């Protein structure tokens, strides 16, 4: 069967290809022409994933998997939440490392006076699979942690250097890719996605792909 991953990010496409069965052929939005961007203007990760999955399934006429993810910090009322990618307001044309740096600085500044016991946070990843007719199923993965008061580690991306996982005694930026995938919000969401996909019998039941 074929699934479109609603991303132009080839890293994400590769990550999913590795974790899914070889029977699933994965396409990305790069494999289609004249695709109009679906706006991520929802109030939750799940809503954004749903909008993208349905919007791109209608345009490609294929099963489409979309994701949205980010960081929720309790002391900041759930911020940066759906605004995680551009929390600092840095223009999206800047390099991702500059954007990540500015986002982290903003969080550390806002959390300056917050004591350790109140620095709880979680990474969330929502995935939605849709056909042109609508949602087929949705899953979510979470990883609980604490926001540190300075950066630790160079691996990963985004908020990883300030996201400490007590059970591993390190930040997600101090973990290897394998270690992070085994416990991460994205790893958990993909595992649930695979389970649902196997239950759904979709392998033998694809009726509308091109
Ligand atoms: P797309 O083009 O696929 O939308 P994106 O960078 O916006 O790429 P996401 O929507 O998945 O990716 O993530 C939003 C932001 O949340 C991301 O830019 C990071 O700042 C943060 N984030 C998500 N997952 C993370 C992770 O595993 N580690 C660190 N930060 C993460």
CSV table of C-alpha atoms and ligand atoms in Angstrom, one decimal:
chain,number,residue,atom,x,y,z
A,1,UNK,CA,0.0,0.0,0.0
A,2,UNK,CA,1.0,3.6,-0.5
A,3,UNK,CA,0.9,6.5,2.1
A,4,UNK,CA,1.7,10.1,1.6
A,5,UNK,CA,3.6,11.7,4.5
A,6,UNK,CA,2.4,15.3,4.8
A,7,UNK,CA,5.9,16.8,5.0
A,8,UNK,CA,8.5,18.1,2.7
A,9,UNK,CA,11.1,17.2,5.4
A,10,UNK,CA,13.0,14.2,4.0
A,11,UNK,CA,14.4,13.4,7.5
A,12,UNK,CA,10.9,12.8,8.8
A,13,UNK,CA,10.0,10.7,5.7
A,14,UNK,CA,13.1,8.6,6.3
A,15,UNK,CA,12.4,8.2,10.0
A,16,UNK,CA,8.9,6.9,9.2
A,17,UNK,CA,10.1,4.6,6.5
A,18,UNK,CA,12.5,3.0,8.9
A,19,UNK,CA,9.8,2.4,11.5
A,20,UNK,CA,7.0,1.2,9.2
A,21,UNK,CA,6.7,-2.2,7.4
A,22,UNK,CA,8.4,-2.5,4.1
A,23,UNK,CA,5.0,-3.2,2.6
A,24,UNK,CA,4.1,0.4,3.1
A,25,UNK,CA,5.5,2.6,0.3
A,26,UNK,CA,6.0,6.1,1.5
A,27,UNK,CA,5.6,9.2,-0.7
A,28,UNK,CA,6.1,12.8,0.4
A,29,UNK,CA,4.6,16.0,-0.7
A,30,UNK,CA,7.7,16.5,-2.9
A,31,UNK,CA,6.4,13.7,-5.1
A,32,UNK,CA,3.4,15.9,-6.2
A,33,UNK,CA,3.1,19.0,-8.2
A,34,UNK,CA,1.0,22.1,-7.4
A,35,UNK,CA,0.2,21.2,-3.8
A,36,UNK,CA,-1.2,24.1,-1.8
A,37,UNK,CA,0.1,24.5,1.8
A,38,UNK,CA,-2.5,23.7,4.4
A,39,UNK,CA,-2.3,26.2,7.2
A,40,UNK,CA,-1.4,25.0,10.7
A,41,UNK,CA,-3.8,27.4,12.6
A,42,UNK,CA,-5.5,24.9,15.0
A,43,UNK,CA,-5.7,25.2,18.8
A,44,UNK,CA,-4.1,21.8,19.5
A,45,UNK,CA,-1.5,19.4,18.0
A,46,UNK,CA,-4.3,17.0,17.1
A,47,UNK,CA,-6.3,19.6,15.3
A,48,UNK,CA,-3.3,20.7,13.2
A,49,UNK,CA,-2.4,17.1,12.3
A,50,UNK,CA,-6.1,16.4,11.3
A,51,UNK,CA,-6.3,19.6,9.2
A,52,UNK,CA,-3.1,18.7,7.4
A,53,UNK,CA,-4.0,15.0,6.9
A,54,UNK,CA,-7.4,15.8,5.4
A,55,UNK,CA,-6.2,18.8,3.4
A,56,UNK,CA,-3.4,16.9,1.7
A,57,UNK,CA,-5.4,13.7,1.3
A,58,UNK,CA,-7.9,15.7,-0.7
A,59,UNK,CA,-5.2,17.2,-2.9
A,60,UNK,CA,-3.3,14.0,-3.5
A,61,UNK,CA,-6.3,11.6,-3.5
A,62,UNK,CA,-4.3,9.2,-1.4
A,63,UNK,CA,-4.1,8.0,2.2
A,64,UNK,CA,-2.1,10.8,4.0
A,65,UNK,CA,-0.3,10.8,7.3
A,66,UNK,CA,0.3,14.1,9.0
A,67,UNK,CA,1.9,15.1,12.3
A,68,UNK,CA,2.2,18.0,14.6
A,69,UNK,CA,4.4,18.2,17.6
A,70,UNK,CA,5.8,20.5,20.2
A,71,UNK,CA,6.5,21.3,23.8
A,72,UNK,CA,4.0,22.1,26.6
A,73,UNK,CA,5.3,23.7,29.8
A,74,UNK,CA,3.0,23.7,32.8
A,75,UNK,CA,4.3,26.8,34.4
A,76,UNK,CA,3.7,28.7,31.1
A,77,UNK,CA,0.1,27.5,30.9
A,78,UNK,CA,1.0,25.0,28.2
A,79,UNK,CA,3.1,27.4,26.0
A,80,UNK,CA,4.8,27.2,23.6
A,81,UNK,CA,2.4,24.5,22.5
A,82,UNK,CA,1.2,24.8,18.9
A,83,UNK,CA,3.5,27.8,18.6
A,84,UNK,CA,6.7,25.7,19.5
A,85,UNK,CA,8.4,26.1,16.1
A,86,UNK,CA,8.3,29.9,16.1
A,87,UNK,CA,7.9,30.8,19.8
A,88,UNK,CA,10.5,33.5,19.7
A,89,UNK,CA,9.0,35.1,16.6
A,90,UNK,CA,12.3,34.7,14.7
A,91,UNK,CA,11.5,34.8,11.0
A,92,UNK,CA,11.2,31.4,9.4
A,93,UNK,CA,13.8,32.2,6.7
A,94,UNK,CA,16.5,32.1,9.4
A,95,UNK,CA,18.5,29.0,9.9
A,96,UNK,CA,16.9,26.3,12.1
A,97,UNK,CA,19.8,26.5,14.6
A,98,UNK,CA,19.3,30.2,15.1
A,99,UNK,CA,15.5,29.7,15.5
A,100,UNK,CA,16.1,26.9,18.0
A,101,UNK,CA,18.6,29.1,19.9
A,102,UNK,CA,16.2,32.0,20.1
A,103,UNK,CA,13.3,29.7,21.2
A,104,UNK,CA,15.3,28.2,24.0
A,105,UNK,CA,16.5,31.6,25.2
A,106,UNK,CA,12.9,32.8,25.4
A,107,UNK,CA,11.8,29.7,27.4
A,108,UNK,CA,14.8,30.0,29.8
A,109,UNK,CA,14.1,33.7,30.3
A,110,UNK,CA,10.4,33.1,31.1
A,111,UNK,CA,11.3,30.2,33.4
A,112,UNK,CA,14.0,32.1,35.3
A,113,UNK,CA,12.2,32.4,38.6
A,114,UNK,CA,10.4,29.0,38.4
A,115,UNK,CA,11.6,26.5,41.1
A,116,UNK,CA,12.6,23.0,40.0
A,117,UNK,CA,9.4,21.3,41.3
A,118,UNK,CA,7.3,23.5,39.0
A,119,UNK,CA,9.4,23.0,35.8
A,120,UNK,CA,7.3,20.1,34.5
A,121,UNK,CA,6.8,19.8,30.8
A,122,UNK,CA,6.1,17.4,28.0
A,123,UNK,CA,6.8,16.8,24.4
A,124,UNK,CA,3.7,15.8,22.4
A,125,UNK,CA,3.3,14.3,19.0
A,126,UNK,CA,0.0,13.9,17.2
A,127,UNK,CA,-0.4,11.8,14.1
A,128,UNK,CA,-3.5,11.6,11.9
A,129,UNK,CA,-4.2,9.3,9.0
A,130,UNK,CA,-6.9,10.5,6.6
A,131,UNK,CA,-8.3,9.6,3.2
A,132,UNK,CA,-9.9,12.2,0.9
A,133,UNK,CA,-13.2,11.3,2.7
A,134,UNK,CA,-11.9,12.2,6.2
A,135,UNK,CA,-10.1,10.9,9.3
A,136,UNK,CA,-9.3,7.2,9.5
A,137,UNK,CA,-7.6,7.3,12.9
A,138,UNK,CA,-5.6,9.5,15.2
A,139,UNK,CA,-2.9,8.7,17.8
A,140,UNK,CA,-0.8,10.7,20.2
A,141,UNK,CA,2.5,10.1,22.0
A,142,UNK,CA,4.0,12.1,25.0
A,143,UNK,CA,7.3,12.3,26.8
A,144,UNK,CA,7.3,13.9,30.3
A,145,UNK,CA,10.3,15.8,31.6
A,146,UNK,CA,11.6,19.0,33.3
A,147,UNK,CA,12.9,22.2,31.8
A,148,UNK,CA,16.5,22.8,32.9
A,149,UNK,CA,18.0,26.2,33.7
A,150,UNK,CA,20.7,26.0,31.0
A,151,UNK,CA,21.5,23.9,27.9
A,152,UNK,CA,23.0,20.4,28.1
A,153,UNK,CA,24.0,18.3,25.1
A,154,UNK,CA,24.4,18.9,21.3
A,155,UNK,CA,22.2,16.1,19.8
A,156,UNK,CA,18.7,16.3,18.5
A,157,UNK,CA,17.0,19.6,17.6
A,158,UNK,CA,14.5,22.2,18.9
A,159,UNK,CA,14.1,22.3,22.7
A,160,UNK,CA,16.2,19.1,23.3
A,161,UNK,CA,19.1,20.8,25.1
A,162,UNK,CA,16.7,22.0,27.9
A,163,UNK,CA,14.4,19.0,28.2
A,164,UNK,CA,15.6,16.7,31.0
A,165,UNK,CA,14.2,13.2,31.4
A,166,UNK,CA,14.6,12.0,35.0
A,167,UNK,CA,14.4,8.3,34.3
A,168,UNK,CA,17.5,8.6,31.9
A,169,UNK,CA,19.2,11.3,34.0
A,170,UNK,CA,19.9,13.4,30.9
A,171,UNK,CA,18.4,15.8,28.4
A,172,UNK,CA,17.1,14.5,25.1
A,173,UNK,CA,20.1,16.4,23.5
A,174,UNK,CA,22.4,14.2,25.6
A,175,UNK,CA,20.8,11.0,24.2
A,176,UNK,CA,21.8,9.1,21.0
A,177,UNK,CA,19.1,9.0,18.3
A,178,UNK,CA,18.2,5.4,19.2
A,179,UNK,CA,17.9,6.2,22.9
A,180,UNK,CA,15.6,9.2,22.1
A,181,UNK,CA,13.5,7.3,19.6
A,182,UNK,CA,12.9,4.5,22.1
A,183,UNK,CA,11.3,6.8,24.7
A,184,UNK,CA,10.2,9.9,22.7
A,185,UNK,CA,6.7,11.3,22.0
A,186,UNK,CA,7.3,10.6,18.2
A,187,UNK,CA,8.5,7.1,18.8
A,188,UNK,CA,5.4,6.3,21.0
A,189,UNK,CA,3.0,7.9,18.4
A,190,UNK,CA,4.6,5.9,15.6
A,191,UNK,CA,4.3,2.7,17.6
A,192,UNK,CA,0.6,3.3,18.2
A,193,UNK,CA,0.2,4.3,14.5
A,194,UNK,CA,1.7,0.9,13.4
A,195,UNK,CA,-0.6,-1.0,15.8
A,196,UNK,CA,-3.7,0.8,14.4
A,197,UNK,CA,-2.6,0.3,10.9
A,198,UNK,CA,-2.2,-3.4,11.3
A,199,UNK,CA,-5.6,-3.7,13.0
A,200,UNK,CA,-7.3,-1.7,10.2
A,201,UNK,CA,-6.7,-4.2,7.4
A,202,UNK,CA,-5.8,-1.3,5.1
A,203,UNK,CA,-3.0,-3.3,3.4
A,204,UNK,CA,-5.5,-5.3,1.4
A,205,UNK,CA,-8.1,-2.6,1.1
A,206,UNK,CA,-6.8,0.4,-0.8
A,207,UNK,CA,-9.3,1.6,-3.3
A,208,UNK,CA,-8.4,5.1,-4.5
A,209,UNK,CA,-4.6,5.5,-4.9
A,210,UNK,CA,-3.4,6.8,-8.2
B,1,LIG,P1,7.3,20.6,9.8
B,1,LIG,O1,7.9,21.2,8.5
B,1,LIG,O2,7.2,19.1,9.6
B,1,LIG,O3,6.1,21.2,10.3
B,1,LIG,P2,8.5,21.5,12.3
B,1,LIG,O4,9.9,21.9,12.6
B,1,LIG,O5,7.4,22.6,12.4
B,1,LIG,O6,8.5,20.8,10.9
B,1,LIG,P3,7.0,20.0,14.2
B,1,LIG,O7,5.8,20.7,13.9
B,1,LIG,O8,7.0,18.6,14.4
B,1,LIG,O9,8.2,20.3,13.2
B,1,LIG,O10,7.6,20.6,15.6
B,1,LIG,C1,7.3,21.9,16.1
B,1,LIG,C2,8.5,22.4,17.0
B,1,LIG,O11,8.4,21.7,18.2
B,1,LIG,C3,9.9,22.1,16.5
B,1,LIG,O12,10.3,23.1,15.6
B,1,LIG,C4,10.7,22.0,17.8
B,1,LIG,O13,11.0,23.3,18.2
B,1,LIG,C5,9.7,21.4,18.7
B,1,LIG,N1,9.9,20.0,18.8
B,1,LIG,C6,9.0,19.0,18.3
B,1,LIG,N2,9.6,17.8,18.5
B,1,LIG,C7,10.7,18.0,19.2
B,1,LIG,C8,11.7,17.1,19.6
B,1,LIG,O14,11.7,15.8,19.5
B,1,LIG,N3,12.8,17.7,20.3
B,1,LIG,C9,12.9,19.0,20.4
B,1,LIG,N4,12.0,19.9,20.0
B,1,LIG,C10,10.9,19.4,19.4
